[in-house]
PDB file of C-alpha atoms in Angstrom:
ATOM      1  CA  MET A 285      96.737 120.945  75.569  1.00 75.00           C
ATOM      2  CA  ALA A 286      96.107 124.009  77.887  1.00 87.00           C
ATOM      3  CA  LYS A 287      93.738 126.711  77.031  1.00 92.00           C
ATOM      4  CA  PHE A 288      92.133 129.365  78.717  1.00 94.00           C
ATOM      5  CA  ILE A 289      88.187 130.525  80.127  1.00 94.00           C
ATOM      6  CA  THR A 290      86.932 133.478  81.668  1.00 93.00           C
ATOM      7  CA  GLY A 291      82.789 133.686  82.999  1.00 93.00           C
ATOM      8  CA  LYS A 292      80.867 130.814  82.537  1.00 93.00           C
ATOM      9  CA  GLU A 293      82.169 129.228  80.500  1.00 95.00           C
ATOM     10  CA  LEU A 294      84.613 128.527  84.082  1.00 94.00           C
ATOM     11  CA  THR A 295      82.345 128.327  86.081  1.00 93.00           C
ATOM     12  CA  ASP A 296      80.897 125.300  83.822  1.00 93.00           C
ATOM     13  CA  GLU A 297      83.674 123.388  83.577  1.00 95.00           C
ATOM     14  CA  LEU A 298      85.102 123.429  87.373  1.00 95.00           C
ATOM     15  CA  CYS A 299      81.672 122.552  88.504  1.00 94.00           C
ATOM     16  CA  ALA A 300      81.607 119.164  85.340  1.00 95.00           C
ATOM     17  CA  ILE A 301      85.364 118.808  87.374  1.00 95.00           C
ATOM     18  CA  LEU A 302      83.375 118.646  91.108  1.00 95.00           C
ATOM     19  CA  ARG A 303      80.779 116.233  88.705  1.00 94.00           C
ATOM     20  CA  GLY A 304      83.322 113.873  86.354  1.00 93.00           C
ATOM     21  CA  ALA A 305      85.531 113.271  90.058  1.00 95.00           C
ATOM     22  CA  LYS A 306      85.246 108.614  89.545  1.00 94.00           C
ATOM     23  CA  LYS A 307      89.180 107.797  91.307  1.00 93.00           C
ATOM     24  CA  GLN A 308      89.741 111.432  92.834  1.00 94.00           C
ATOM     25  CA  LEU A 309      89.478 114.968  93.501  1.00 96.00           C
ATOM     26  CA  LEU A 310      91.646 117.451  93.937  1.00 96.00           C
ATOM     27  CA  ILE A 311      89.981 120.784  95.959  1.00 97.00           C
ATOM     28  CA  VAL A 312      92.987 123.598  96.007  1.00 97.00           C
ATOM     29  CA  SER A 313      91.122 126.878  97.593  1.00 96.00           C
ATOM     30  CA  PRO A 314      92.060 129.289 100.727  1.00 95.00           C
ATOM     31  CA  TYR A 315      88.369 130.349 100.596  1.00 94.00           C
ATOM     32  CA  ILE A 316      84.983 127.873 100.658  1.00 94.00           C
ATOM     33  CA  LYS A 317      81.746 128.324 101.439  1.00 92.00           C
ATOM     34  CA  LEU A 318      79.103 126.263  99.859  1.00 91.00           C
ATOM     35  CA  ASP A 319      75.427 127.549  98.336  1.00 90.00           C
ATOM     36  CA  ASP A 320      72.692 125.494  98.308  1.00 90.00           C
ATOM     37  CA  TYR A 321      73.689 124.720  93.776  1.00 91.00           C
ATOM     38  CA  PHE A 322      77.115 122.886  95.041  1.00 91.00           C
ATOM     39  CA  LYS A 323      75.633 121.329  97.678  1.00 92.00           C
ATOM     40  CA  ASN A 324      72.787 119.402  96.146  1.00 91.00           C
ATOM     41  CA  GLU A 325      73.596 119.532  92.524  1.00 91.00           C
ATOM     42  CA  LEU A 326      77.408 118.138  92.930  1.00 93.00           C
ATOM     43  CA  PHE A 327      78.172 116.797  96.188  1.00 95.00           C
ATOM     44  CA  ASN A 328      75.053 115.382  97.379  1.00 94.00           C
ATOM     45  CA  LYS A 329      76.327 112.654  93.630  1.00 93.00           C
ATOM     46  CA  LEU A 330      79.625 112.259  94.962  1.00 95.00           C
ATOM     47  CA  LYS A 331      78.027 110.967  98.108  1.00 93.00           C
ATOM     48  CA  GLY A 332      77.527 107.668  97.099  1.00 91.00           C
ATOM     49  CA  ASN A 333      81.071 106.746  95.658  1.00 94.00           C
ATOM     50  CA  SER A 334      83.268 104.842  97.856  1.00 94.00           C
ATOM     51  CA  SER A 335      86.553 104.693  95.514  1.00 93.00           C
ATOM     52  CA  LEU A 336      85.997 107.932  94.936  1.00 95.00           C
ATOM     53  CA  HIS A 337      89.435 109.635  97.815  1.00 96.00           C
ATOM     54  CA  ILE A 338      88.239 113.649  98.334  1.00 97.00           C
ATOM     55  CA  LEU A 339      91.099 115.602  98.953  1.00 97.00           C
ATOM     56  CA  ILE A 340      90.328 119.981  99.821  1.00 97.00           C
ATOM     57  CA  ALA A 341      92.959 122.258 100.786  1.00 96.00           C
ATOM     58  CA  PHE A 342      91.878 125.346 102.040  1.00 95.00           C
ATOM     59  CA  GLY A 343      94.449 128.477 103.776  1.00 91.00           C
ATOM     60  CA  LYS A 344      94.690 131.884 105.344  1.00 85.00           C
ATOM     61  CA  ASN A 345      93.229 133.081 108.837  1.00 82.00           C
ATOM     62  CA  GLN A 346      96.613 131.659 110.443  1.00 77.00           C
ATOM     63  CA  LYS A 347      94.568 132.747 114.080  1.00 77.00           C
ATOM     64  CA  ASN A 348      91.137 132.428 113.603  1.00 82.00           C
ATOM     65  CA  PRO A 349      90.454 129.243 110.746  1.00 82.00           C
ATOM     66  CA  SER A 350      87.362 129.169 110.425  1.00 79.00           C
ATOM     67  CA  LYS A 351      86.729 132.560 108.951  1.00 84.00           C
ATOM     68  CA  SER A 352      88.492 130.028 106.069  1.00 91.00           C
ATOM     69  CA  ILE A 353      85.445 127.393 105.819  1.00 91.00           C
ATOM     70  CA  LYS A 354      82.427 127.848 107.812  1.00 89.00           C
ATOM     71  CA  GLU A 355      82.333 124.712 111.189  1.00 89.00           C
ATOM     72  CA  LYS A 356      78.720 123.749 108.295  1.00 92.00           C
ATOM     73  CA  ASP A 357      81.090 122.890 105.292  1.00 94.00           C
ATOM     74  CA  VAL A 358      83.904 121.193 107.619  1.00 93.00           C
ATOM     75  CA  GLU A 359      80.485 119.169 109.693  1.00 93.00           C
ATOM     76  CA  TYR A 360      78.539 118.252 105.676  1.00 95.00           C
ATOM     77  CA  PHE A 361      83.066 117.453 104.112  1.00 96.00           C
ATOM     78  CA  LYS A 362      83.473 115.128 106.993  1.00 95.00           C
ATOM     79  CA  GLU A 363      79.569 112.924 106.590  1.00 94.00           C
ATOM     80  CA  PHE A 364      82.148 111.572 102.537  1.00 96.00           C
ATOM     81  CA  PRO A 365      83.451 108.209 103.412  1.00 95.00           C
ATOM     82  CA  ASN A 366      86.708 108.900 101.707  1.00 96.00           C
ATOM     83  CA  ILE A 367      87.659 112.765 102.083  1.00 96.00           C
ATOM     84  CA  SER A 368      91.264 113.990 103.233  1.00 96.00           C
ATOM     85  CA  ILE A 369      90.562 117.778 104.999  1.00 96.00           C
ATOM     86  CA  VAL A 370      94.798 120.616 104.880  1.00 96.00           C
ATOM     87  CA  TYR A 371      95.203 123.342 106.280  1.00 95.00           C
ATOM     88  CA  ILE A 372      97.925 125.314 104.885  1.00 94.00           C
ATOM     89  CA  PRO A 373      98.017 128.823 106.385  1.00 91.00           C
ATOM     90  CA  ASN A 374      99.464 130.721 103.879  1.00 91.00           C
ATOM     91  CA  LEU A 375      97.570 129.279 101.231  1.00 94.00           C
ATOM     92  CA  HIS A 376      96.826 131.678  98.150  1.00 94.00           C
ATOM     93  CA  ALA A 377      96.675 129.146  94.990  1.00 95.00           C
ATOM     94  CA  LYS A 378      94.035 128.132  93.492  1.00 96.00           C
ATOM     95  CA  TYR A 379      93.657 124.758  91.327  1.00 96.00           C
ATOM     96  CA  TYR A 380      90.786 121.671  91.012  1.00 96.00           C
ATOM     97  CA  ALA A 381      91.786 118.759  89.426  1.00 94.00           C
ATOM     98  CA  ASN A 382      90.261 115.242  89.407  1.00 93.00           C
ATOM     99  CA  GLU A 383      91.657 111.925  86.896  1.00 89.00           C
ATOM    100  CA  ARG A 384      91.062 113.349  83.855  1.00 89.00           C
ATOM    101  CA  ARG A 385      90.975 117.832  84.301  1.00 90.00           C
ATOM    102  CA  GLY A 386      92.111 120.257  85.807  1.00 93.00           C
ATOM    103  CA  LEU A 387      91.703 123.910  86.270  1.00 94.00           C
ATOM    104  CA  ILE A 388      94.567 126.449  87.354  1.00 95.00           C
ATOM    105  CA  THR A 389      92.552 129.757  88.671  1.00 96.00           C
ATOM    106  CA  SER A 390      92.149 132.947  90.682  1.00 95.00           C
ATOM    107  CA  VAL A 391      88.514 131.491  91.204  1.00 94.00           C
ATOM    108  CA  ASN A 392      88.110 130.392  95.424  1.00 94.00           C
ATOM    109  CA  LEU A 393      85.295 127.296  95.842  1.00 93.00           C
ATOM    110  CA  TYR A 394      82.878 130.292  97.277  1.00 88.00           C
ATOM    111  CA  ASP A 395      79.235 131.346  95.393  1.00 78.00           C
ATOM    112  CA  TYR A 396      80.600 135.096  96.289  1.00 74.00           C
ATOM    113  CA  SER A 397      83.388 134.509  93.727  1.00 79.00           C
ATOM    114  CA  PHE A 398      81.389 133.037  90.809  1.00 83.00           C
ATOM    115  CA  ASP A 399      78.517 135.548  91.186  1.00 79.00           C
ATOM    116  CA  ASN A 400      80.022 138.739  91.741  1.00 83.00           C
ATOM    117  CA  ASN A 401      84.111 139.026  90.917  1.00 88.00           C
ATOM    118  CA  VAL A 402      85.602 138.693  87.492  1.00 92.00           C
ATOM    119  CA  GLU A 403      87.831 135.040  87.440  1.00 92.00           C
ATOM    120  CA  PHE A 404      90.076 133.157  84.622  1.00 95.00           C
ATOM    121  CA  GLY A 405      91.025 130.116  84.548  1.00 94.00           C
ATOM    122  CA  VAL A 406      93.478 128.010  82.316  1.00 94.00           C
ATOM    123  CA  VAL A 407      92.292 124.444  81.894  1.00 93.00           C
ATOM    124  CA  SER A 408      93.695 121.400  80.944  1.00 89.00           C
ATOM    125  CA  GLU A 409      94.572 117.900  80.832  1.00 78.00           C
ATOM    126  CA  SER A 410      95.536 116.313  84.457  1.00 60.00           C
ATOM    127  CA  SER A 411      98.334 115.527  85.802  1.00 46.00           C
ATOM    128  CA  LEU A 412      98.425 111.835  86.969  1.00 48.00           C
ATOM    129  CA  PHE A 413      98.090 109.709  83.304  1.00 49.00           C
ATOM    130  CA  SER A 414      99.320 112.110  80.998  1.00 54.00           C
ATOM    131  CA  GLY A 415      98.937 115.064  81.587  1.00 56.00           C
ATOM    132  CA  THR A 416     100.193 117.804  79.859  1.00 66.00           C
ATOM    133  CA  ASP A 417     103.485 119.296  81.212  1.00 76.00           C
ATOM    134  CA  ILE A 418     101.562 122.568  83.209  1.00 82.00           C
ATOM    135  CA  ASP A 419      99.141 120.697  85.334  1.00 78.00           C
ATOM    136  CA  LYS A 420     101.675 118.604  86.270  1.00 81.00           C
ATOM    137  CA  GLN A 421     104.002 121.363  87.171  1.00 86.00           C
ATOM    138  CA  ALA A 422     100.361 122.636  88.851  1.00 88.00           C
ATOM    139  CA  TRP A 423      99.761 118.856  90.318  1.00 87.00           C
ATOM    140  CA  ASN A 424     102.658 117.946  91.579  1.00 88.00           C
ATOM    141  CA  GLU A 425     103.887 121.517  93.163  1.00 92.00           C
ATOM    142  CA  THR A 426     100.732 121.019  95.287  1.00 92.00           C
ATOM    143  CA  MET A 427     101.515 117.828  96.746  1.00 92.00           C
ATOM    144  CA  LYS A 428     104.544 119.390  97.912  1.00 91.00           C
ATOM    145  CA  VAL A 429     102.767 121.812  99.451  1.00 92.00           C
ATOM    146  CA  LEU A 430     100.563 119.151 101.221  1.00 92.00           C
ATOM    147  CA  SER A 431     103.139 116.541 102.316  1.00 89.00           C
ATOM    148  CA  ASN A 432     104.240 120.072 104.865  1.00 88.00           C
ATOM    149  CA  SER A 433     100.438 120.984 106.023  1.00 91.00           C
ATOM    150  CA  TYR A 434      97.640 120.522 108.443  1.00 93.00           C
ATOM    151  CA  THR A 435      95.915 117.535 108.302  1.00 95.00           C
ATOM    152  CA  VAL A 436      92.653 118.604 109.686  1.00 94.00           C
ATOM    153  CA  TYR A 437      90.526 115.618 108.985  1.00 95.00           C
ATOM    154  CA  VAL A 438      91.171 112.174 107.244  1.00 96.00           C
ATOM    155  CA  ARG A 439      87.884 109.573 107.705  1.00 95.00           C
ATOM    156  CA  ARG A 440      88.489 106.636 105.012  1.00 95.00           C
ATOM    157  CA  PRO A 441      86.947 103.355 103.210  1.00 94.00           C
ATOM    158  CA  PHE A 442      87.571  99.830 104.620  1.00 91.00           C
ATOM    159  CA  TYR A 443      87.107  96.909 103.088  1.00 91.00           C
ATOM    160  CA  LYS A 444      85.987  92.702 102.254  1.00 88.00           C
ATOM    161  CA  LYS A 445      88.376  91.336  99.841  1.00 85.00           C
ATOM    162  CA  LYS A 446      86.278  89.232  97.331  1.00 80.00           C
ATOM    163  CA  LEU A 447      88.417  86.991  94.284  1.00 77.00           C
ATOM    164  CA  LEU A 448      87.506  89.745  92.166  1.00 78.00           C
ATOM    165  CA  GLY A 449      87.216  92.592  93.828  1.00 81.00           C
ATOM    166  CA  LYS A 450      85.937  94.049  96.653  1.00 87.00           C
ATOM    167  CA  ASP A 451      82.775  95.140  98.589  1.00 88.00           C
ATOM    168  CA  TYR A 452      82.876  98.709 101.254  1.00 90.00           C
ATOM    169  CA  LEU A 453      81.707  97.995 104.208  1.00 90.00           C
ATOM    170  CA  GLY A 454      81.096 101.428 106.530  1.00 92.00           C
ATOM    171  CA  SER A 455      84.012 103.484 106.850  1.00 94.00           C
ATOM    172  CA  GLU A 456      86.099 104.793 110.038  1.00 93.00           C
ATOM    173  CA  THR A 457      87.908 108.338 111.252  1.00 94.00           C
ATOM    174  CA  LYS A 458      91.214 108.097 110.975  1.00 93.00           C
ATOM    175  CA  LEU A 459      91.607 112.157 112.175  1.00 94.00           C
ATOM    176  CA  ASP A 460      89.858 114.695 113.456  1.00 94.00           C
ATOM    177  CA  LEU A 461      91.329 117.912 114.208  1.00 93.00           C
ATOM    178  CA  THR A 462      87.764 119.639 113.620  1.00 90.00           C
ATOM    179  CA  LYS A 463      87.992 121.260 116.862  1.00 89.00           C
ATOM    180  CA  GLU A 464      91.268 122.320 116.786  1.00 88.00           C
ATOM    181  CA  LEU A 465      91.021 124.227 113.996  1.00 87.00           C
ATOM    182  CA  VAL A 466      87.657 125.942 114.896  1.00 83.00           C
ATOM    183  CA  ALA A 467      89.964 127.748 118.414  1.00 82.00           C
ATOM    184  CA  GLY A 468      92.828 127.935 115.306  1.00 81.00           C
ATOM    185  CA  ASN A 469      95.270 125.752 118.162  1.00 82.00           C
ATOM    186  CA  LEU A 470      96.120 122.904 115.477  1.00 82.00           C
ATOM    187  CA  SER A 471      99.940 123.070 115.919  1.00 81.00           C
ATOM    188  CA  GLN A 472     100.977 119.511 115.239  1.00 83.00           C
ATOM    189  CA  GLN A 473     102.035 119.066 110.789  1.00 87.00           C
ATOM    190  CA  ILE A 474     100.513 115.693 109.815  1.00 88.00           C
ATOM    191  CA  PRO A 475     101.080 114.285 106.201  1.00 87.00           C
ATOM    192  CA  VAL A 476      97.830 113.438 104.529  1.00 91.00           C
ATOM    193  CA  PHE A 477      99.919 111.232 103.314  1.00 89.00           C
ATOM    194  CA  ASP A 478     100.654 109.397 105.961  1.00 88.00           C
ATOM    195  CA  TYR A 479      96.311 108.278 105.548  1.00 87.00           C
ATOM    196  CA  MET A 480      95.727 106.653 102.280  1.00 84.00           C
ATOM    197  CA  GLU A 481      96.927 103.419 102.552  1.00 78.00           C
ATOM    198  CA  GLU A 482      93.305 101.525 102.039  1.00 73.00           C
ATOM    199  CA  SER A 483      92.130  99.355 104.743  1.00 77.00           C
ATOM    200  CA  TYR A 484      90.501  95.455 104.932  1.00 71.00           C
ATOM    201  CA  VAL A 485      88.676  93.282 107.490  1.00 71.00           C
ATOM    202  CA  ASN A 486      88.787  89.907 107.742  1.00 64.00           C
ATOM    203  CA  VAL A 487      84.490  88.601 108.384  1.00 52.00           C
ATOM    204  CA  GLN A 488      84.013  86.188 110.184  1.00 52.00           C
ATOM    205  CA  GLU A 489      81.209  84.080 107.916  1.00 50.00           C
ATOM    206  CA  ASN A 490      77.788  83.318 108.702  1.00 50.00           C
ATOM    207  CA  ASN A 491      78.430  79.293 109.287  1.00 53.00           C
ATOM    208  CA  GLU A 492      80.291  79.791 112.153  1.00 60.00           C
ATOM    209  CA  VAL A 493      79.074  78.290 115.103  1.00 65.00           C
ATOM    210  CA  VAL A 494      79.890  80.092 118.851  1.00 69.00           C
ATOM    211  CA  THR A 495      80.343  77.312 121.253  1.00 79.00           C
ATOM    212  CA  ARG A 496      77.929  78.768 124.423  1.00 78.00           C
ATOM    213  CA  ASP A 497      80.679  78.674 126.910  1.00 79.00           C
ATOM    214  CA  GLU A 498      83.049  80.680 124.706  1.00 78.00           C
ATOM    215  CA  TYR A 499      79.304  82.723 123.855  1.00 77.00           C
ATOM    216  CA  GLN A 500      78.991  83.701 127.982  1.00 80.00           C
ATOM    217  CA  ALA A 501      82.338  84.338 127.426  1.00 77.00           C
ATOM    218  CA  ASN A 502      82.454  87.132 125.272  1.00 78.00           C
ATOM    219  CA  GLN A 503      79.403  87.746 126.956  1.00 81.00           C
ATOM    220  CA  LEU A 504      81.073  88.565 130.221  1.00 77.00           C
ATOM    221  CA  ALA A 505      84.889  90.360 128.457  1.00 74.00           C
ATOM    222  CA  GLU A 506      81.690  93.138 126.368  1.00 77.00           C
ATOM    223  CA  ALA A 507      79.748  93.716 129.792  1.00 77.00           C
ATOM    224  CA  LYS A 508      82.968  94.030 131.714  1.00 73.00           C
ATOM    225  CA  LYS A 509      84.367  96.796 129.870  1.00 72.00           C
ATOM    226  CA  ASN A 510      81.391  98.444 129.080  1.00 77.00           C
ATOM    227  CA  GLU A 511      81.543  98.433 133.413  1.00 82.00           C
ATOM    228  CA  LYS A 512      81.693 101.618 135.418  1.00 87.00           C
ATOM    229  CA  LYS A 513      85.820 102.217 135.806  1.00 89.00           C
ATOM    230  CA  HIS A 514      87.777 103.770 139.278  1.00 92.00           C
ATOM    231  CA  SER A 515      90.900 105.200 139.712  1.00 92.00           C
ATOM    232  CA  ALA A 516      92.469 102.664 143.033  1.00 92.00           C
ATOM    233  CA  THR A 517      91.657 104.646 144.918  1.00 92.00           C
ATOM    234  CA  SER A 518      88.389 105.769 144.074  1.00 92.00           C
ATOM    235  CA  LEU A 519      87.697 101.996 144.194  1.00 92.00           C
ATOM    236  CA  GLY A 520      89.379 101.775 147.954  1.00 92.00           C
ATOM    237  CA  ARG A 521      86.897 104.118 148.859  1.00 93.00           C
ATOM    238  CA  LEU A 522      83.219 101.606 148.192  1.00 92.00           C
ATOM    239  CA  LYS A 523      85.708  98.803 150.716  1.00 92.00           C
ATOM    240  CA  ASN A 524      87.986 101.927 152.609  1.00 94.00           C
ATOM    241  CA  LYS A 525      90.421 100.430 151.457  1.00 93.00           C
ATOM    242  CA  SER A 526      93.689 102.279 151.207  1.00 94.00           C
ATOM    243  CA  TYR A 527      95.599 102.749 147.114  1.00 93.00           C
ATOM    244  CA  ASP A 528      98.348 100.813 148.590  1.00 93.00           C
ATOM    245  CA  GLU A 529      96.132  97.574 149.720  1.00 93.00           C
ATOM    246  CA  VAL A 530      94.575  98.203 146.246  1.00 94.00           C
ATOM    247  CA  ILE A 531      97.481  97.264 144.202  1.00 94.00           C
ATOM    248  CA  GLN A 532      98.255  94.334 146.765  1.00 93.00           C
ATOM    249  CA  VAL A 533      94.265  92.486 146.679  1.00 94.00           C
ATOM    250  CA  MET A 534      95.309  93.410 142.725  1.00 93.00           C
ATOM    251  CA  LEU A 535      99.070  92.377 141.700  1.00 94.00           C
ATOM    252  CA  GLN A 536      97.977  89.085 144.245  1.00 93.00           C
ATOM    253  CA  LYS A 537      95.060  88.189 141.693  1.00 92.00           C
ATOM    254  CA  GLY A 538      98.394  88.843 138.841  1.00 91.00           C
ATOM    255  CA  PHE A 539      95.797  91.817 137.266  1.00 91.00           C
ATOM    256  CA  ILE A 540      98.270  94.096 138.091  1.00 92.00           C
ATOM    257  CA  LEU A 541     102.704  93.562 137.038  1.00 92.00           C
ATOM    258  CA  ASP A 542     102.876  97.220 138.758  1.00 90.00           C
ATOM    259  CA  LYS A 543     100.893  99.810 139.771  1.00 87.00           C
ATOM    260  CA  ASN A 544     101.014 101.075 136.470  1.00 89.00           C
ATOM    261  CA  THR A 545     100.625  98.518 133.419  1.00 92.00           C
ATOM    262  CA  ILE A 546      98.353  95.668 132.651  1.00 92.00           C
ATOM    263  CA  SER A 547      98.927  91.245 132.818  1.00 91.00           C
ATOM    264  CA  GLN A 548      96.653  89.961 129.509  1.00 87.00           C
ATOM    265  CA  GLU A 549      93.999  88.848 132.094  1.00 88.00           C
ATOM    266  CA  GLY A 550      93.343  92.315 133.942  1.00 88.00           C
ATOM    267  CA  GLU A 551      92.839  92.953 130.593  1.00 86.00           C
ATOM    268  CA  LYS A 552      90.783  90.020 129.916  1.00 83.00           C
ATOM    269  CA  GLN A 553      88.439  91.075 133.617  1.00 86.00           C
ATOM    270  CA  GLY A 554      87.834  94.360 131.955  1.00 86.00           C
ATOM    271  CA  ILE A 555      91.408  96.847 133.562  1.00 90.00           C
ATOM    272  CA  ALA A 556      92.208  98.960 131.561  1.00 90.00           C
ATOM    273  CA  TYR A 557      93.691 102.668 130.851  1.00 89.00           C
ATOM    274  CA  LYS A 558      92.606 105.757 131.180  1.00 87.00           C
ATOM    275  CA  GLN A 559      94.073 109.340 129.789  1.00 83.00           C
ATOM    276  CA  ASN A 560      93.640 113.154 129.896  1.00 81.00           C
ATOM    277  CA  LYS A 561      94.234 115.645 127.718  1.00 75.00           C
ATOM    278  CA  GLN A 562      97.924 116.295 129.117  1.00 76.00           C
ATOM    279  CA  GLY A 563      99.135 112.675 128.620  1.00 77.00           C
ATOM    280  CA  THR A 564      98.625 111.696 131.985  1.00 84.00           C
ATOM    281  CA  LYS A 565      98.098 107.744 132.126  1.00 86.00           C
ATOM    282  CA  TRP A 566      97.005 105.701 134.828  1.00 91.00           C
ATOM    283  CA  ILE A 567      94.341 102.578 135.861  1.00 94.00           C
ATOM    284  CA  VAL A 568      91.079 101.742 135.587  1.00 93.00           C
ATOM    285  CA  TYR A 569      89.579  99.062 137.372  1.00 91.00           C
ATOM    286  CA  PRO A 570      85.731  98.070 137.248  1.00 90.00           C
ATOM    287  CA  GLU A 571      83.851  97.750 140.264  1.00 90.00           C
ATOM    288  CA  SER A 572      82.839  94.381 140.546  1.00 89.00           C
ATOM    289  CA  LEU A 573      86.326  93.499 141.408  1.00 90.00           C
ATOM    290  CA  SER A 574      86.223  96.063 144.819  1.00 90.00           C
ATOM    291  CA  GLU A 575      84.529  93.129 145.399  1.00 90.00           C
ATOM    292  CA  LEU A 576      87.899  91.118 145.948  1.00 92.00           C
ATOM    293  CA  LEU A 577      89.123  93.047 148.648  1.00 89.00           C
TER     294      LEU A 577
END
């Protein structure tokens, strides 16, 4: 059953939706500004739940999105283990929902709105399970909008499977376009739904034995990977050799298949690809390989 609310009841209901989220928290608000109460009494208490996916959609100020959400608040949300941040340029709607209740309202997630504005809202059972028709429509329409918006940041947890359940091992950033957001340079619409699957990793048992040869090979490979690397031209200068002479040696050793392709043996030697912001890619070589020239 849907219910109209305003004033303190509206404030209390929105906070209860944030506080009560266990699996899913959806925040749709053109403007977001967090005061100490939002952080200390609401969001900080959600940080320890990696199973809770927080999906934040904000909007407006297409040329300067940082007017809609402060950079410090974006950085704060990036600390959460399971979060998505989406930018919708023409967003004006406000909607908050967890797996049990939803709130369609006029209020932004902005301290000024709570303290100074007259705000209305309609609260109902959430659409994730049975839900009311009005909230189902709000949820489904939000999902449609999100599928055609600009995903800015995605961080997802990864787990180790157990016979009964799973163990949380940590979180990994899957997408980070926050610099482009701050600069107003978001250009590609990336659906947030491309990043919804859970990740699992295979963890070696503690009793697995590594031989001395394997250990030394792993150490050598790690050292080569972290070693200072040079382009073919730069590597050649170390020994007064030309680009063509460097390429010829690397071909003879079987480290590259051609001047643009690294072989499997070359990868073992620490040879790698490097790419600039314009998408130009080239091969770089560990400095120790200059001894072959």
